[in-house]
Amino acid sequence: QGVLIGAIISLVMLLGRGWATATVDDISAGIDAKLAQVEPLVDNASTTVSEINGRVGALTDAANSLAAQAAATPDLLGGVRDQVANLQNRYLEFRQTYRDVRDTALTALDRLQVIDRLIPAFDIPQEPVDALMALDARMQELDTKIMDVSAAITNGPIQEVAGVVAEKAATLRDGLTRVTSALDGAQTRLAELRTQVASTADAINMFISIGSILLFLLFLYFAFLHYVLFKFG
């Protein structure tokens, strides 16, 4: 009976090892797939930021040119106003792109909580979280700057209004540069996280395999020992 129990337990250990490693692989693959979705979203966001930056540059030039004209007309200010409106519309589209980046990244980090709960020794790296928080802060700053540009369009003297628009647009360009840097930082940290998740999954699977083999050999030894005792006892 001891031989049979030992053999059954050994078989269960082997089957349990397969289930455990498959579960770890599934969790790791799910997290990696979600993190992989972030990369093209960040690339798209960076491309959009570059486009917006170009529009802001054109707006700055137009506003500076208008501010320098002694005989500026309301029609010319209307052209600047149209540029600001187009800029706002494009920025709203970019805002949605950014939300996609943020939501996808946070979903991946939430899934990491599964590994965190399963493996007490595993801690979610703080760097990707900090990078996303920094990006969020830069975006909030950018929201304020885009509103400042819009608010600069008033019914005051045309040259004065144009000068303020040019000033706020230049500040907006600085904000866009900081957002680009924050996007790059977040992408780098998330790429590092993908590598770390894969490495952690490999380490967990190796631990499971070694532990299962040792237990398998132990119970196999017990089964053999019972057989010897039964045979020669």
PDB file of C-alpha atoms in Angstrom:
ATOM      1  CA  GLN A   1       0.000   0.000   0.000  1.00  0.00           C
ATOM      2  CA  GLY A   2       2.860   2.373   0.831  1.00  0.00           C
ATOM      3  CA  VAL A   3       4.396   1.645  -2.575  1.00  0.00           C
ATOM      4  CA  LEU A   4       1.141   2.493  -4.323  1.00  0.00           C
ATOM      5  CA  ILE A   5       0.669   5.726  -2.341  1.00  0.00           C
ATOM      6  CA  GLY A   6       4.227   6.812  -3.025  1.00  0.00           C
ATOM      7  CA  ALA A   7       3.842   6.121  -6.739  1.00  0.00           C
ATOM      8  CA  ILE A   8       0.546   8.014  -6.898  1.00  0.00           C
ATOM      9  CA  ILE A   9       1.973  11.011  -5.086  1.00  0.00           C
ATOM     10  CA  SER A  10       4.998  11.012  -7.402  1.00  0.00           C
ATOM     11  CA  LEU A  11       2.698  11.013 -10.438  1.00  0.00           C
ATOM     12  CA  VAL A  12       0.606  13.825  -8.946  1.00  0.00           C
ATOM     13  CA  MET A  13       3.780  15.851  -8.388  1.00  0.00           C
ATOM     14  CA  LEU A  14       4.723  15.546 -12.053  1.00  0.00           C
ATOM     15  CA  LEU A  15       1.237  16.499 -13.217  1.00  0.00           C
ATOM     16  CA  GLY A  16       1.143  19.391 -10.729  1.00  0.00           C
ATOM     17  CA  ARG A  17       4.443  20.689 -12.051  1.00  0.00           C
ATOM     18  CA  GLY A  18       3.022  20.833 -15.579  1.00  0.00           C
ATOM     19  CA  TRP A  19      -0.081  22.685 -14.407  1.00  0.00           C
ATOM     20  CA  ALA A  20       1.916  25.154 -12.297  1.00  0.00           C
ATOM     21  CA  THR A  21       4.426  26.038 -15.025  1.00  0.00           C
ATOM     22  CA  ALA A  22       1.629  26.359 -17.600  1.00  0.00           C
ATOM     23  CA  THR A  23      -0.226  28.735 -15.263  1.00  0.00           C
ATOM     24  CA  VAL A  24       2.870  30.876 -14.762  1.00  0.00           C
ATOM     25  CA  ASP A  25       3.482  30.935 -18.512  1.00  0.00           C
ATOM     26  CA  ASP A  26      -0.111  31.993 -19.176  1.00  0.00           C
ATOM     27  CA  ILE A  27       0.050  34.811 -16.633  1.00  0.00           C
ATOM     28  CA  SER A  28       3.420  35.990 -17.943  1.00  0.00           C
ATOM     29  CA  ALA A  29       2.237  35.847 -21.571  1.00  0.00           C
ATOM     30  CA  GLY A  30      -0.887  37.838 -20.721  1.00  0.00           C
ATOM     31  CA  ILE A  31       1.120  40.571 -19.014  1.00  0.00           C
ATOM     32  CA  ASP A  32       3.683  40.656 -21.821  1.00  0.00           C
ATOM     33  CA  ALA A  33       0.953  40.887 -24.459  1.00  0.00           C
ATOM     34  CA  LYS A  34      -0.601  43.848 -22.677  1.00  0.00           C
ATOM     35  CA  LEU A  35       2.771  45.581 -22.259  1.00  0.00           C
ATOM     36  CA  ALA A  36       3.524  44.915 -25.940  1.00  0.00           C
ATOM     37  CA  GLN A  37       0.390  46.869 -26.854  1.00  0.00           C
ATOM     38  CA  VAL A  38       1.798  49.955 -25.151  1.00  0.00           C
ATOM     39  CA  GLU A  39       4.761  50.351 -27.510  1.00  0.00           C
ATOM     40  CA  PRO A  40       2.841  51.210 -30.725  1.00  0.00           C
ATOM     41  CA  LEU A  41       0.518  53.433 -28.692  1.00  0.00           C
ATOM     42  CA  VAL A  42       3.488  55.374 -27.332  1.00  0.00           C
ATOM     43  CA  ASP A  43       4.974  55.620 -30.818  1.00  0.00           C
ATOM     44  CA  ASN A  44       1.664  56.990 -32.089  1.00  0.00           C
ATOM     45  CA  ALA A  45       1.506  59.457 -29.199  1.00  0.00           C
ATOM     46  CA  SER A  46       5.071  60.632 -29.869  1.00  0.00           C
ATOM     47  CA  THR A  47       4.280  61.128 -33.556  1.00  0.00           C
ATOM     48  CA  THR A  48       1.198  63.154 -32.659  1.00  0.00           C
ATOM     49  CA  VAL A  49       3.191  65.285 -30.225  1.00  0.00           C
ATOM     50  CA  SER A  50       5.689  66.039 -32.993  1.00  0.00           C
ATOM     51  CA  GLU A  51       2.829  67.066 -35.287  1.00  0.00           C
ATOM     52  CA  ILE A  52       1.296  69.277 -32.609  1.00  0.00           C
ATOM     53  CA  ASN A  53       4.698  70.789 -31.962  1.00  0.00           C
ATOM     54  CA  GLY A  54       4.919  71.712 -35.630  1.00  0.00           C
ATOM     55  CA  ARG A  55       1.511  73.380 -35.458  1.00  0.00           C
ATOM     56  CA  VAL A  56       2.528  75.283 -32.352  1.00  0.00           C
ATOM     57  CA  GLY A  57       5.684  76.440 -34.129  1.00  0.00           C
ATOM     58  CA  ALA A  58       3.616  77.730 -37.044  1.00  0.00           C
ATOM     59  CA  LEU A  59       1.253  79.443 -34.605  1.00  0.00           C
ATOM     60  CA  THR A  60       4.163  81.081 -32.803  1.00  0.00           C
ATOM     61  CA  ASP A  61       5.587  82.408 -36.066  1.00  0.00           C
ATOM     62  CA  ALA A  62       2.201  83.721 -37.203  1.00  0.00           C
ATOM     63  CA  ALA A  63       1.517  85.392 -33.865  1.00  0.00           C
ATOM     64  CA  ASN A  64       4.960  86.989 -33.713  1.00  0.00           C
ATOM     65  CA  SER A  65       4.575  88.243 -37.268  1.00  0.00           C
ATOM     66  CA  LEU A  66       1.181  89.741 -36.447  1.00  0.00           C
ATOM     67  CA  ALA A  67       2.486  91.333 -33.265  1.00  0.00           C
ATOM     68  CA  ALA A  68       5.206  93.074 -35.292  1.00  0.00           C
ATOM     69  CA  GLN A  69       2.779  94.576 -37.825  1.00  0.00           C
ATOM     70  CA  ALA A  70       1.872  98.191 -37.215  1.00  0.00           C
ATOM     71  CA  ALA A  71      -1.288  97.950 -39.334  1.00  0.00           C
ATOM     72  CA  ALA A  72      -2.614  94.580 -38.098  1.00  0.00           C
ATOM     73  CA  THR A  73      -6.210  93.859 -39.051  1.00  0.00           C
ATOM     74  CA  PRO A  74      -8.900  91.735 -37.340  1.00  0.00           C
ATOM     75  CA  ASP A  75      -8.821  89.353 -40.318  1.00  0.00           C
ATOM     76  CA  LEU A  76      -5.212  88.493 -39.587  1.00  0.00           C
ATOM     77  CA  LEU A  77      -6.063  87.821 -35.946  1.00  0.00           C
ATOM     78  CA  GLY A  78      -8.894  85.617 -37.204  1.00  0.00           C
ATOM     79  CA  GLY A  79      -6.300  83.493 -38.968  1.00  0.00           C
ATOM     80  CA  VAL A  80      -4.399  83.075 -35.711  1.00  0.00           C
ATOM     81  CA  ARG A  81      -7.660  82.241 -33.958  1.00  0.00           C
ATOM     82  CA  ASP A  82      -8.331  79.498 -36.535  1.00  0.00           C
ATOM     83  CA  GLN A  83      -4.866  78.054 -35.934  1.00  0.00           C
ATOM     84  CA  VAL A  84      -5.559  77.944 -32.208  1.00  0.00           C
ATOM     85  CA  ALA A  85      -8.896  76.186 -32.802  1.00  0.00           C
ATOM     86  CA  ASN A  86      -7.261  73.576 -35.060  1.00  0.00           C
ATOM     87  CA  LEU A  87      -4.542  73.091 -32.461  1.00  0.00           C
ATOM     88  CA  GLN A  88      -7.138  72.472 -29.770  1.00  0.00           C
ATOM     89  CA  ASN A  89      -8.926  69.874 -31.890  1.00  0.00           C
ATOM     90  CA  ARG A  90      -5.708  67.995 -32.597  1.00  0.00           C
ATOM     91  CA  TYR A  91      -4.778  68.151 -28.954  1.00  0.00           C
ATOM     92  CA  LEU A  92      -8.085  66.575 -27.949  1.00  0.00           C
ATOM     93  CA  GLU A  93      -7.325  63.683 -30.300  1.00  0.00           C
ATOM     94  CA  PHE A  94      -3.899  63.351 -28.729  1.00  0.00           C
ATOM     95  CA  ARG A  95      -5.514  63.318 -25.300  1.00  0.00           C
ATOM     96  CA  GLN A  96      -7.470  60.213 -26.302  1.00  0.00           C
ATOM     97  CA  THR A  97      -4.283  58.578 -27.562  1.00  0.00           C
ATOM     98  CA  TYR A  98      -2.632  59.316 -24.243  1.00  0.00           C
ATOM     99  CA  ARG A  99      -5.564  57.805 -22.342  1.00  0.00           C
ATOM    100  CA  ASP A 100      -5.127  54.632 -24.397  1.00  0.00           C
ATOM    101  CA  VAL A 101      -1.444  54.520 -23.432  1.00  0.00           C
ATOM    102  CA  ARG A 102      -2.194  55.086 -19.768  1.00  0.00           C
ATOM    103  CA  ASP A 103      -5.101  52.641 -19.523  1.00  0.00           C
ATOM    104  CA  THR A 104      -3.213  49.862 -21.317  1.00  0.00           C
ATOM    105  CA  ALA A 105      -0.125  50.312 -19.149  1.00  0.00           C
ATOM    106  CA  LEU A 106      -2.162  50.376 -15.943  1.00  0.00           C
ATOM    107  CA  THR A 107      -4.006  47.211 -16.972  1.00  0.00           C
ATOM    108  CA  ALA A 108      -0.672  45.447 -17.381  1.00  0.00           C
ATOM    109  CA  LEU A 109       0.478  46.683 -13.969  1.00  0.00           C
ATOM    110  CA  ASP A 110      -2.775  45.471 -12.434  1.00  0.00           C
ATOM    111  CA  ARG A 111      -2.114  42.013 -13.843  1.00  0.00           C
ATOM    112  CA  LEU A 112       1.278  42.078 -12.168  1.00  0.00           C
ATOM    113  CA  GLN A 113      -0.619  42.104  -8.896  1.00  0.00           C
ATOM    114  CA  VAL A 114      -1.416  38.448  -9.626  1.00  0.00           C
ATOM    115  CA  ILE A 115       2.276  37.511  -9.546  1.00  0.00           C
ATOM    116  CA  ASP A 116       2.747  39.756  -6.524  1.00  0.00           C
ATOM    117  CA  ARG A 117       0.076  37.790  -4.646  1.00  0.00           C
ATOM    118  CA  LEU A 118       1.312  34.371  -5.808  1.00  0.00           C
ATOM    119  CA  ILE A 119       4.986  35.006  -5.145  1.00  0.00           C
ATOM    120  CA  PRO A 120       5.648  36.785  -1.822  1.00  0.00           C
ATOM    121  CA  ALA A 121       9.253  37.520  -2.801  1.00  0.00           C
ATOM    122  CA  PHE A 122       8.199  39.310  -5.994  1.00  0.00           C
ATOM    123  CA  ASP A 123       7.594  43.040  -5.775  1.00  0.00           C
ATOM    124  CA  ILE A 124       6.180  45.160  -8.572  1.00  0.00           C
ATOM    125  CA  PRO A 125       9.004  47.447  -9.759  1.00  0.00           C
ATOM    126  CA  GLN A 126       8.428  51.063  -8.808  1.00  0.00           C
ATOM    127  CA  GLU A 127      10.205  52.580 -11.818  1.00  0.00           C
ATOM    128  CA  PRO A 128       7.406  51.982 -14.382  1.00  0.00           C
ATOM    129  CA  VAL A 129       4.841  53.331 -11.915  1.00  0.00           C
ATOM    130  CA  ASP A 130       6.968  56.433 -11.290  1.00  0.00           C
ATOM    131  CA  ALA A 131       7.435  56.919 -15.045  1.00  0.00           C
ATOM    132  CA  LEU A 132       3.663  56.821 -15.631  1.00  0.00           C
ATOM    133  CA  MET A 133       3.083  59.246 -12.764  1.00  0.00           C
ATOM    134  CA  ALA A 134       5.681  61.618 -14.225  1.00  0.00           C
ATOM    135  CA  LEU A 135       4.010  61.379 -17.633  1.00  0.00           C
ATOM    136  CA  ASP A 136       0.637  62.095 -16.062  1.00  0.00           C
ATOM    137  CA  ALA A 137       2.068  65.173 -14.348  1.00  0.00           C
ATOM    138  CA  ARG A 138       3.531  66.463 -17.631  1.00  0.00           C
ATOM    139  CA  MET A 139       0.168  65.942 -19.311  1.00  0.00           C
ATOM    140  CA  GLN A 140      -1.625  67.941 -16.639  1.00  0.00           C
ATOM    141  CA  GLU A 141       0.866  70.749 -17.138  1.00  0.00           C
ATOM    142  CA  LEU A 142       0.253  70.544 -20.871  1.00  0.00           C
ATOM    143  CA  ASP A 143      -3.512  70.806 -20.337  1.00  0.00           C
ATOM    144  CA  THR A 144      -2.958  74.088 -18.522  1.00  0.00           C
ATOM    145  CA  LYS A 145      -0.663  75.424 -21.228  1.00  0.00           C
ATOM    146  CA  ILE A 146      -3.068  74.600 -24.053  1.00  0.00           C
ATOM    147  CA  MET A 147      -5.840  76.385 -22.161  1.00  0.00           C
ATOM    148  CA  ASP A 148      -3.542  79.383 -21.670  1.00  0.00           C
ATOM    149  CA  VAL A 149      -3.059  79.622 -25.439  1.00  0.00           C
ATOM    150  CA  SER A 150      -6.806  79.495 -26.004  1.00  0.00           C
ATOM    151  CA  ALA A 151      -7.456  82.080 -23.294  1.00  0.00           C
ATOM    152  CA  ALA A 152      -4.935  84.426 -24.888  1.00  0.00           C
ATOM    153  CA  ILE A 153      -7.338  85.063 -27.791  1.00  0.00           C
ATOM    154  CA  THR A 154      -9.265  88.069 -26.478  1.00  0.00           C
ATOM    155  CA  ASN A 155     -10.901  91.185 -27.884  1.00  0.00           C
ATOM    156  CA  GLY A 156      -7.996  93.437 -26.880  1.00  0.00           C
ATOM    157  CA  PRO A 157      -5.574  95.308 -29.166  1.00  0.00           C
ATOM    158  CA  ILE A 158      -4.561  93.009 -32.005  1.00  0.00           C
ATOM    159  CA  GLN A 159      -0.792  93.410 -31.638  1.00  0.00           C
ATOM    160  CA  GLU A 160      -0.985  92.916 -27.904  1.00  0.00           C
ATOM    161  CA  VAL A 161      -3.182  89.838 -28.242  1.00  0.00           C
ATOM    162  CA  ALA A 162      -0.869  88.359 -30.860  1.00  0.00           C
ATOM    163  CA  GLY A 163       2.127  88.958 -28.600  1.00  0.00           C
ATOM    164  CA  VAL A 164       0.480  87.124 -25.718  1.00  0.00           C
ATOM    165  CA  VAL A 165      -0.498  84.240 -28.016  1.00  0.00           C
ATOM    166  CA  ALA A 166       3.097  83.961 -29.227  1.00  0.00           C
ATOM    167  CA  GLU A 167       4.362  83.954 -25.635  1.00  0.00           C
ATOM    168  CA  LYS A 168       1.923  81.263 -24.502  1.00  0.00           C
ATOM    169  CA  ALA A 169       2.609  79.179 -27.614  1.00  0.00           C
ATOM    170  CA  ALA A 170       6.337  79.226 -26.879  1.00  0.00           C
ATOM    171  CA  THR A 171       5.597  77.994 -23.361  1.00  0.00           C
ATOM    172  CA  LEU A 172       3.403  75.280 -24.840  1.00  0.00           C
ATOM    173  CA  ARG A 173       6.291  74.072 -26.999  1.00  0.00           C
ATOM    174  CA  ASP A 174       8.402  73.646 -23.861  1.00  0.00           C
ATOM    175  CA  GLY A 175       5.579  71.595 -22.351  1.00  0.00           C
ATOM    176  CA  LEU A 176       5.416  69.404 -25.445  1.00  0.00           C
ATOM    177  CA  THR A 177       9.149  68.760 -25.180  1.00  0.00           C
ATOM    178  CA  ARG A 178       8.725  67.611 -21.585  1.00  0.00           C
ATOM    179  CA  VAL A 179       5.846  65.334 -22.582  1.00  0.00           C
ATOM    180  CA  THR A 180       7.989  63.770 -25.318  1.00  0.00           C
ATOM    181  CA  SER A 181      10.743  63.113 -22.783  1.00  0.00           C
ATOM    182  CA  ALA A 182       8.224  61.606 -20.342  1.00  0.00           C
ATOM    183  CA  LEU A 183       6.794  59.364 -23.086  1.00  0.00           C
ATOM    184  CA  ASP A 184      10.285  58.101 -23.913  1.00  0.00           C
ATOM    185  CA  GLY A 185      10.968  57.459 -20.234  1.00  0.00           C
ATOM    186  CA  ALA A 186       7.735  55.535 -19.762  1.00  0.00           C
ATOM    187  CA  GLN A 187       8.383  53.439 -22.862  1.00  0.00           C
ATOM    188  CA  THR A 188      11.897  52.578 -21.651  1.00  0.00           C
ATOM    189  CA  ARG A 189      10.687  51.566 -18.195  1.00  0.00           C
ATOM    190  CA  LEU A 190       7.854  49.450 -19.572  1.00  0.00           C
ATOM    191  CA  ALA A 191      10.256  47.706 -21.959  1.00  0.00           C
ATOM    192  CA  GLU A 192      12.512  46.931 -18.994  1.00  0.00           C
ATOM    193  CA  LEU A 193       9.469  45.610 -17.161  1.00  0.00           C
ATOM    194  CA  ARG A 194       8.728  43.180 -20.003  1.00  0.00           C
ATOM    195  CA  THR A 195      12.236  41.780 -19.640  1.00  0.00           C
ATOM    196  CA  GLN A 196      11.873  41.535 -15.882  1.00  0.00           C
ATOM    197  CA  VAL A 197       8.503  39.758 -16.098  1.00  0.00           C
ATOM    198  CA  ALA A 198       9.947  37.182 -18.510  1.00  0.00           C
ATOM    199  CA  SER A 199      12.975  36.682 -16.266  1.00  0.00           C
ATOM    200  CA  THR A 200      10.782  36.310 -13.175  1.00  0.00           C
ATOM    201  CA  ALA A 201       8.540  33.769 -14.913  1.00  0.00           C
ATOM    202  CA  ASP A 202      11.605  31.736 -15.912  1.00  0.00           C
ATOM    203  CA  ALA A 203      12.919  31.831 -12.347  1.00  0.00           C
ATOM    204  CA  ILE A 204       9.545  30.746 -10.932  1.00  0.00           C
ATOM    205  CA  ASN A 205       9.278  27.882 -13.407  1.00  0.00           C
ATOM    206  CA  MET A 206      12.813  26.750 -12.597  1.00  0.00           C
ATOM    207  CA  PHE A 207      11.981  26.791  -8.873  1.00  0.00           C
ATOM    208  CA  ILE A 208       8.796  24.796  -9.527  1.00  0.00           C
ATOM    209  CA  SER A 209      10.653  22.268 -11.678  1.00  0.00           C
ATOM    210  CA  ILE A 210      13.479  21.759  -9.192  1.00  0.00           C
ATOM    211  CA  GLY A 211      11.072  21.494  -6.284  1.00  0.00           C
ATOM    212  CA  SER A 212       8.853  19.037  -8.143  1.00  0.00           C
ATOM    213  CA  ILE A 213      11.777  16.854  -9.158  1.00  0.00           C
ATOM    214  CA  LEU A 214      13.124  16.759  -5.615  1.00  0.00           C
ATOM    215  CA  LEU A 215       9.718  15.856  -4.203  1.00  0.00           C
ATOM    216  CA  PHE A 216       9.217  13.293  -6.953  1.00  0.00           C
ATOM    217  CA  LEU A 217      12.525  11.634  -6.095  1.00  0.00           C
ATOM    218  CA  LEU A 218      11.703  11.788  -2.390  1.00  0.00           C
ATOM    219  CA  PHE A 219       8.346  10.047  -2.737  1.00  0.00           C
ATOM    220  CA  LEU A 220       9.853   7.623  -5.235  1.00  0.00           C
ATOM    221  CA  TYR A 221      12.461   6.792  -2.620  1.00  0.00           C
ATOM    222  CA  PHE A 222       9.731   6.244  -0.024  1.00  0.00           C
ATOM    223  CA  ALA A 223       7.916   3.949  -2.436  1.00  0.00           C
ATOM    224  CA  PHE A 224      11.135   2.003  -3.055  1.00  0.00           C
ATOM    225  CA  LEU A 225      11.819   1.859   0.671  1.00  0.00           C
ATOM    226  CA  HIS A 226       8.357   0.428   1.349  1.00  0.00           C
ATOM    227  CA  TYR A 227       8.923  -2.123  -1.395  1.00  0.00           C
ATOM    228  CA  VAL A 228      12.260  -3.196   0.123  1.00  0.00           C
ATOM    229  CA  LEU A 229      10.769  -3.439   3.610  1.00  0.00           C
ATOM    230  CA  PHE A 230       7.809  -5.419   2.282  1.00  0.00           C
ATOM    231  CA  LYS A 231      10.048  -7.693   0.205  1.00  0.00           C
ATOM    232  CA  PHE A 232      12.657  -8.467   2.842  1.00  0.00           C
ATOM    233  CA  GLY A 233      10.829  -7.588   6.064  1.00  0.00           C
TER     234      GLY A 233
END
